[in-house]
Amino acid sequence: MKTEKLIKKAHEFAKPFCVTQGDKFRLKHIDPGDTLGLKSEAQPRAKEALQMGIRALAELQDKLYAQDKWGVLLILQAMDAAGKDGTIKHVMSGVNPQGCDVFSFKGPSAEDLDHDYLWRSTKCLPNRGHIGIFNRSYYEETLVVRVHPEILAKQKIPPGLVTKRIWDERFQDIRNLEKYLSRNGIKVVKFFLHLSKKEQKRRFMERLDTPEKNWKFSSADVKERQCWDEYQEAYEDMIGHTASEHAPWHVVPADNKWFTRLVVAAAIVEAVEELNLTYPKVDAEKKKELAAARAELAGQTS
Ligand code: ATP
Ligand code: MG
């Protein structure tokens, strides 16, 4: 497929789920089972399209790395079993590991808790020329920490600073961080893999019933599922407060893994394509240097 056509296709898949303005955002407007009308028979074609997206991403990453100016930060957030790990594995399967760094953020360590909450993430921001992936991120500070206030109580923040404005303040901190990153050439692209409660139950059951998947199961996940509605509210509020033109959220239907991966790949291709990357140009002086090196090499006997 020609690049132009591929970009158009990527836009078609990514656009319906892209949120750049949060004030009117409602999670219920996005159906976790949506496939943009593609039936399950379309799966083989969707997989081919994904492969094309993966190849396009590999080419774009090569330029990103060579140019060494922009960085890309991909953020993935989701309820358990929504497919973050599988999406990263498939969508990034073509990229050069030298230019890609994945960080998974779990509960904070004692060292993390001895710092401000953005500290551990800012240490992991991508280099120029690299793609950084946050599997969970500082957004957990407006999700799990909001749903479980006892986590906030352990954060050693001076008590006078913890007021009812704390969540608005965190949204503001995060908006400022992402604005700062965009002004410094780090492109932030965010994904919420939007899974239904019913499909989560099915996937948990599958993890319990399939020996090869047992290791993925955690009883804590079933407990966390009891807070489903609180999490959905927290996600809606988070997306509403932090979606922007320079750091959009993509709310990706996650009940069909093949569709989730296609949309995520399309959104990444589109975002990186917009950077208009080119290989570094060779100036006249460098051309002279290359010609001299060539002549010298040609003159050598072996
Ligand atoms: P998996 O698919 O392997 O279960 P996961 O991302 O769910 O992947 P886990 O080890 O199960 O990984 O859990 C990470 C846990 O850490 C999540 O429950 C998440 O909410 C929690 N977590 C992440 N960041 C924070 C934070 N800042 N404060 C408290 N808990 C956090
Ligand atoms: Mg988990």
Short mmCIF file of C-alpha atoms and ligand atoms in Angstrom, two decimals:
data_model
loop_
_atom_site.label_atom_id
_atom_site.label_comp_id
_atom_site.label_asym_id
_atom_site.label_seq_id
_atom_site.Cartn_x
_atom_site.Cartn_y
_atom_site.Cartn_z
CA MET A 1 0.00 0.00 0.00
CA LYS A 2 1.26 3.50 -0.83
CA THR A 3 2.26 5.59 2.19
CA GLU A 4 -0.46 8.18 1.53
CA LYS A 5 -3.16 5.54 1.39
CA LEU A 6 -1.82 3.87 4.52
CA ILE A 7 -1.88 7.16 6.43
CA LYS A 8 -5.45 7.75 5.30
CA LYS A 9 -6.43 4.28 6.54
CA ALA A 10 -4.62 4.87 9.84
CA HIS A 11 -6.58 8.11 10.25
CA GLU A 12 -9.87 6.29 9.58
CA PHE A 13 -9.22 3.80 12.39
CA ALA A 14 -7.71 6.22 14.90
CA LYS A 15 -9.88 9.31 14.51
CA PRO A 16 -13.19 7.97 15.90
CA PHE A 17 -11.52 7.14 19.21
CA CYS A 18 -9.27 10.16 19.59
CA VAL A 19 -10.15 12.68 22.32
CA THR A 20 -8.40 16.05 22.14
CA GLN A 21 -10.93 18.07 24.13
CA GLY A 22 -12.25 16.70 27.34
CA ASP A 23 -15.10 18.93 28.45
CA LYS A 24 -17.83 16.92 26.77
CA PHE A 25 -16.18 13.52 27.06
CA ARG A 26 -18.40 10.69 28.32
CA LEU A 27 -17.08 7.14 28.56
CA LYS A 28 -20.52 5.73 27.80
CA HIS A 29 -20.30 7.18 24.28
CA ILE A 30 -17.63 4.60 23.42
CA ASP A 31 -18.77 0.99 23.18
CA PRO A 32 -16.04 -1.49 24.29
CA GLY A 33 -17.36 -3.92 21.65
CA ASP A 34 -17.17 -1.42 18.76
CA THR A 35 -15.29 -2.64 15.67
CA LEU A 36 -16.36 0.16 13.31
CA GLY A 37 -18.69 -2.28 11.61
CA LEU A 38 -15.99 -4.89 10.90
CA LYS A 39 -17.38 -8.38 11.48
CA SER A 40 -15.28 -11.18 12.93
CA GLU A 41 -14.88 -12.51 9.33
CA ALA A 42 -12.80 -9.39 8.70
CA GLN A 43 -10.21 -10.57 11.23
CA PRO A 44 -7.71 -11.96 8.71
CA ARG A 45 -7.84 -8.65 6.79
CA ALA A 46 -7.52 -6.72 10.02
CA LYS A 47 -4.43 -8.77 10.85
CA GLU A 48 -2.93 -7.97 7.44
CA ALA A 49 -3.64 -4.28 8.03
CA LEU A 50 -1.96 -4.55 11.43
CA GLN A 51 1.12 -6.06 9.76
CA MET A 52 1.23 -3.09 7.37
CA GLY A 53 0.94 -0.73 10.32
CA ILE A 54 3.79 -2.53 12.09
CA ARG A 55 6.00 -2.22 8.99
CA ALA A 56 5.15 1.48 8.63
CA LEU A 57 5.98 2.04 12.28
CA ALA A 58 9.35 0.30 11.85
CA GLU A 59 10.21 2.67 8.99
CA LEU A 60 9.11 5.71 10.95
CA GLN A 61 11.10 4.61 13.97
CA ASP A 62 14.21 4.26 11.82
CA LYS A 63 13.88 7.92 10.80
CA LEU A 64 13.04 9.00 14.36
CA TYR A 65 16.25 7.34 15.57
CA ALA A 66 18.41 8.69 12.73
CA GLN A 67 17.10 12.23 13.11
CA ASP A 68 17.55 12.14 16.90
CA LYS A 69 15.39 15.19 17.55
CA TRP A 70 11.91 14.05 18.55
CA GLY A 71 11.01 11.55 21.26
CA VAL A 72 7.70 9.69 21.49
CA LEU A 73 6.00 8.71 24.74
CA LEU A 74 3.20 6.15 24.52
CA ILE A 75 1.08 5.76 27.64
CA LEU A 76 -1.19 2.75 28.16
CA GLN A 77 -3.83 2.65 30.85
CA ALA A 78 -6.58 0.08 31.38
CA MET A 79 -8.46 -2.12 33.77
CA ASP A 80 -6.87 -5.55 34.36
CA ALA A 81 -7.02 -8.02 31.46
CA ALA A 82 -7.82 -5.30 28.92
CA GLY A 83 -4.77 -6.36 26.89
CA LYS A 84 -2.07 -3.79 27.54
CA ASP A 85 0.74 -6.35 27.50
CA GLY A 86 -0.48 -8.11 24.35
CA THR A 87 -0.98 -4.80 22.57
CA ILE A 88 2.58 -3.71 23.33
CA LYS A 89 3.92 -7.12 22.26
CA HIS A 90 2.09 -7.12 18.91
CA VAL A 91 2.07 -3.46 17.91
CA MET A 92 5.74 -2.92 18.74
CA SER A 93 6.89 -6.26 17.27
CA GLY A 94 8.62 -4.61 14.28
CA VAL A 95 10.47 -1.83 16.04
CA ASN A 96 14.20 -1.87 16.70
CA PRO A 97 14.62 -2.68 20.43
CA GLN A 98 17.60 -0.28 20.58
CA GLY A 99 15.27 2.65 20.09
CA CYS A 100 12.41 1.54 22.29
CA ASP A 101 12.13 1.41 26.09
CA VAL A 102 9.21 -0.09 28.02
CA PHE A 103 8.53 0.74 31.68
CA SER A 104 5.82 -0.92 33.79
CA PHE A 105 4.65 1.05 36.80
CA LYS A 106 3.41 -1.02 39.73
CA GLY A 107 2.81 0.05 43.32
CA PRO A 108 5.48 2.58 44.42
CA SER A 109 8.65 1.47 46.26
CA ALA A 110 9.90 3.04 49.51
CA GLU A 111 12.30 5.14 47.43
CA ASP A 112 9.44 6.30 45.17
CA LEU A 113 7.37 7.25 48.23
CA ASP A 114 10.25 9.39 49.44
CA HIS A 115 9.74 11.67 46.42
CA ASP A 116 7.03 13.67 44.69
CA TYR A 117 4.68 11.45 42.70
CA LEU A 118 6.01 12.36 39.24
CA TRP A 119 9.60 11.58 40.16
CA ARG A 120 9.67 7.91 39.20
CA SER A 121 8.07 8.57 35.80
CA THR A 122 10.17 11.56 34.82
CA LYS A 123 13.29 9.41 35.33
CA CYS A 124 11.99 7.14 32.57
CA LEU A 125 11.03 9.72 29.93
CA PRO A 126 12.26 8.78 26.44
CA ASN A 127 15.53 10.00 24.93
CA ARG A 128 15.31 11.98 21.72
CA GLY A 129 15.11 9.52 18.85
CA HIS A 130 13.45 6.90 21.07
CA ILE A 131 9.98 5.57 21.64
CA GLY A 132 9.18 5.20 25.35
CA ILE A 133 6.25 3.09 26.48
CA PHE A 134 4.65 3.50 29.89
CA ASN A 135 2.66 0.38 30.79
CA ARG A 136 0.58 2.23 33.42
CA SER A 137 1.97 5.62 34.36
CA TYR A 138 1.64 8.71 36.54
CA TYR A 139 -2.06 8.53 35.65
CA GLU A 140 -2.39 5.81 38.34
CA GLU A 141 -2.10 8.75 40.73
CA THR A 142 -5.59 9.82 39.62
CA LEU A 143 -6.98 6.26 39.40
CA VAL A 144 -5.96 3.62 41.93
CA VAL A 145 -4.90 6.34 44.40
CA ARG A 146 -8.26 8.08 43.98
CA VAL A 147 -10.29 4.88 44.28
CA HIS A 148 -8.29 3.85 47.39
CA PRO A 149 -7.67 6.96 49.55
CA GLU A 150 -5.59 4.87 51.99
CA ILE A 151 -2.84 4.82 49.32
CA LEU A 152 -2.81 8.62 49.31
CA ALA A 153 -2.47 8.61 53.10
CA LYS A 154 0.80 6.63 52.74
CA GLN A 155 2.35 9.19 50.38
CA LYS A 156 4.07 11.29 53.07
CA ILE A 157 2.69 14.55 51.64
CA PRO A 158 2.56 17.34 54.27
CA PRO A 159 -1.05 17.13 55.57
CA GLY A 160 -1.90 20.79 54.86
CA LEU A 161 -1.29 20.13 51.15
CA VAL A 162 -3.82 17.33 50.90
CA THR A 163 -7.14 19.07 50.39
CA LYS A 164 -10.28 18.30 48.41
CA ARG A 165 -8.65 20.09 45.48
CA ILE A 166 -5.96 17.41 45.22
CA TRP A 167 -7.35 15.68 42.11
CA ASP A 168 -7.77 18.95 40.23
CA GLU A 169 -4.25 19.87 41.24
CA ARG A 170 -2.93 16.53 39.96
CA PHE A 171 -4.73 17.02 36.63
CA GLN A 172 -3.15 20.44 36.42
CA ASP A 173 0.33 19.04 37.22
CA ILE A 174 -0.07 16.41 34.53
CA ARG A 175 -1.39 18.88 31.94
CA ASN A 176 1.59 21.11 32.68
CA LEU A 177 4.05 18.21 32.40
CA GLU A 178 2.60 17.14 29.04
CA LYS A 179 2.59 20.72 27.73
CA TYR A 180 6.22 21.03 28.80
CA LEU A 181 7.08 17.78 27.02
CA SER A 182 5.33 18.85 23.82
CA ARG A 183 7.23 22.15 23.88
CA ASN A 184 10.46 20.17 24.14
CA GLY A 185 9.86 17.80 21.26
CA ILE A 186 8.47 14.81 23.16
CA LYS A 187 5.24 13.68 21.50
CA VAL A 188 2.84 12.18 24.05
CA VAL A 189 0.17 9.74 22.83
CA LYS A 190 -2.17 8.15 25.41
CA PHE A 191 -4.36 5.07 25.24
CA PHE A 192 -7.15 3.89 27.46
CA LEU A 193 -8.07 0.34 26.50
CA HIS A 194 -11.79 0.37 27.22
CA LEU A 195 -12.94 -3.12 28.28
CA SER A 196 -16.46 -4.14 29.33
CA LYS A 197 -17.03 -5.67 32.75
CA LYS A 198 -18.53 -8.74 31.09
CA GLU A 199 -15.49 -9.34 28.88
CA GLN A 200 -13.16 -8.86 31.86
CA LYS A 201 -15.00 -11.67 33.67
CA ARG A 202 -14.68 -13.91 30.60
CA ARG A 203 -10.93 -13.26 30.39
CA PHE A 204 -10.42 -13.89 34.13
CA MET A 205 -12.33 -17.18 33.76
CA GLU A 206 -10.11 -18.10 30.82
CA ARG A 207 -7.02 -17.36 32.93
CA LEU A 208 -8.38 -19.68 35.64
CA ASP A 209 -9.35 -22.47 33.25
CA THR A 210 -6.26 -22.52 31.00
CA PRO A 211 -3.09 -23.90 32.68
CA GLU A 212 -0.83 -21.79 30.40
CA LYS A 213 -2.68 -18.68 31.50
CA ASN A 214 -2.88 -19.45 35.24
CA TRP A 215 0.24 -17.37 35.90
CA LYS A 216 -1.56 -14.27 34.66
CA PHE A 217 -4.30 -14.61 37.24
CA SER A 218 -4.18 -12.67 40.46
CA SER A 219 -6.88 -12.83 43.16
CA ALA A 220 -6.25 -9.12 43.77
CA ASP A 221 -7.67 -8.43 40.29
CA VAL A 222 -11.02 -9.98 41.27
CA LYS A 223 -11.07 -7.83 44.40
CA GLU A 224 -10.26 -4.71 42.38
CA ARG A 225 -13.14 -5.57 40.04
CA GLN A 226 -15.54 -4.80 42.90
CA CYS A 227 -14.56 -1.13 42.48
CA TRP A 228 -15.44 -1.21 38.74
CA ASP A 229 -17.84 1.77 38.82
CA GLU A 230 -15.46 3.94 40.85
CA TYR A 231 -12.68 3.19 38.35
CA GLN A 232 -14.90 4.02 35.35
CA GLU A 233 -15.77 7.36 36.96
CA ALA A 234 -12.12 8.06 37.70
CA TYR A 235 -11.14 7.21 34.10
CA GLU A 236 -13.84 9.47 32.67
CA ASP A 237 -12.76 12.36 34.88
CA MET A 238 -9.09 11.77 34.09
CA ILE A 239 -9.63 11.73 30.32
CA GLY A 240 -11.96 14.74 30.57
CA HIS A 241 -9.32 16.76 32.40
CA THR A 242 -6.17 15.73 30.53
CA ALA A 243 -7.12 15.27 26.85
CA SER A 244 -5.48 17.91 24.67
CA GLU A 245 -4.39 18.55 21.08
CA HIS A 246 -0.74 18.00 21.97
CA ALA A 247 -1.36 14.94 24.20
CA PRO A 248 -4.57 13.25 23.02
CA TRP A 249 -6.24 10.27 24.64
CA HIS A 250 -7.38 7.38 22.46
CA VAL A 251 -10.27 5.54 24.07
CA VAL A 252 -9.89 2.21 22.31
CA PRO A 253 -12.62 -0.46 22.35
CA ALA A 254 -10.94 -3.44 24.02
CA ASP A 255 -13.44 -6.33 23.88
CA ASN A 256 -11.90 -7.59 20.61
CA LYS A 257 -8.13 -7.81 20.80
CA TRP A 258 -7.62 -7.82 17.01
CA PHE A 259 -9.48 -4.52 16.77
CA THR A 260 -7.72 -2.94 19.77
CA ARG A 261 -4.31 -3.65 18.26
CA LEU A 262 -5.31 -2.27 14.88
CA VAL A 263 -6.54 1.01 16.37
CA VAL A 264 -3.49 1.42 18.61
CA ALA A 265 -1.10 0.76 15.70
CA ALA A 266 -3.04 3.20 13.50
CA ALA A 267 -2.97 5.93 16.14
CA ILE A 268 0.79 5.54 16.69
CA VAL A 269 1.52 5.56 12.95
CA GLU A 270 -0.60 8.68 12.55
CA ALA A 271 1.02 10.49 15.49
CA VAL A 272 4.59 9.71 14.41
CA GLU A 273 3.82 10.48 10.76
CA GLU A 274 2.65 13.95 11.81
CA LEU A 275 6.18 14.70 13.00
CA ASN A 276 7.25 14.80 9.31
CA LEU A 277 10.43 12.90 10.01
CA THR A 278 13.24 12.80 7.48
CA TYR A 279 16.68 11.23 7.45
CA PRO A 280 19.40 13.78 8.28
CA LYS A 281 20.52 15.67 5.18
CA VAL A 282 24.15 15.36 4.14
CA ASP A 283 25.68 18.81 3.53
CA ALA A 284 28.35 19.65 0.95
CA GLU A 285 31.20 19.32 3.44
CA LYS A 286 30.00 15.90 4.62
CA LYS A 287 29.60 14.78 0.98
CA LYS A 288 33.26 15.74 0.38
CA GLU A 289 34.28 13.76 3.46
CA LEU A 290 32.33 10.71 2.23
CA ALA A 291 33.89 10.96 -1.26
CA ALA A 292 37.40 11.18 0.26
CA ALA A 293 36.72 8.17 2.51
CA ARG A 294 35.44 6.25 -0.51
CA ALA A 295 38.55 7.04 -2.57
CA GLU A 296 40.83 6.03 0.30
CA LEU A 297 38.95 2.77 0.85
CA ALA A 298 38.98 1.95 -2.89
CA GLY A 299 42.78 2.46 -2.97
CA GLN A 300 43.42 -0.09 -0.23
CA THR A 301 44.50 -3.54 -1.38
CA SER A 302 42.25 -5.66 0.85
P1 ATP B 1 -0.73 -7.58 34.52
O1 ATP B 1 -1.44 -7.55 33.22
O2 ATP B 1 0.51 -8.38 34.48
O3 ATP B 1 -1.63 -7.86 35.69
P2 ATP B 1 -0.51 -4.98 35.67
O4 ATP B 1 -0.13 -3.70 35.02
O5 ATP B 1 -1.91 -5.10 36.16
O6 ATP B 1 -0.19 -6.09 34.64
P3 ATP B 1 0.27 -5.75 38.28
O7 ATP B 1 1.56 -6.21 38.84
O8 ATP B 1 -0.91 -6.64 38.36
O9 ATP B 1 0.52 -5.26 36.80
O10 ATP B 1 -0.21 -4.44 39.02
C1 ATP B 1 0.23 -3.21 39.00
C2 ATP B 1 -0.59 -2.60 40.13
O11 ATP B 1 0.14 -1.48 40.61
C3 ATP B 1 -1.95 -2.12 39.67
O12 ATP B 1 -2.96 -2.58 40.51
C4 ATP B 1 -1.82 -0.62 39.77
O13 ATP B 1 -3.03 0.02 40.09
C5 ATP B 1 -0.78 -0.46 40.86
N1 ATP B 1 -0.12 0.84 40.79
C6 ATP B 1 0.49 1.41 39.75
N2 ATP B 1 0.90 2.65 40.04
C7 ATP B 1 0.54 2.87 41.33
C8 ATP B 1 0.69 3.98 42.21
N3 ATP B 1 1.28 5.10 41.82
N4 ATP B 1 0.20 3.85 43.45
C9 ATP B 1 -0.39 2.71 43.84
N5 ATP B 1 -0.55 1.63 43.06
C10 ATP B 1 -0.10 1.71 41.82
MG MG B 2 -2.66 -6.79 37.15
#
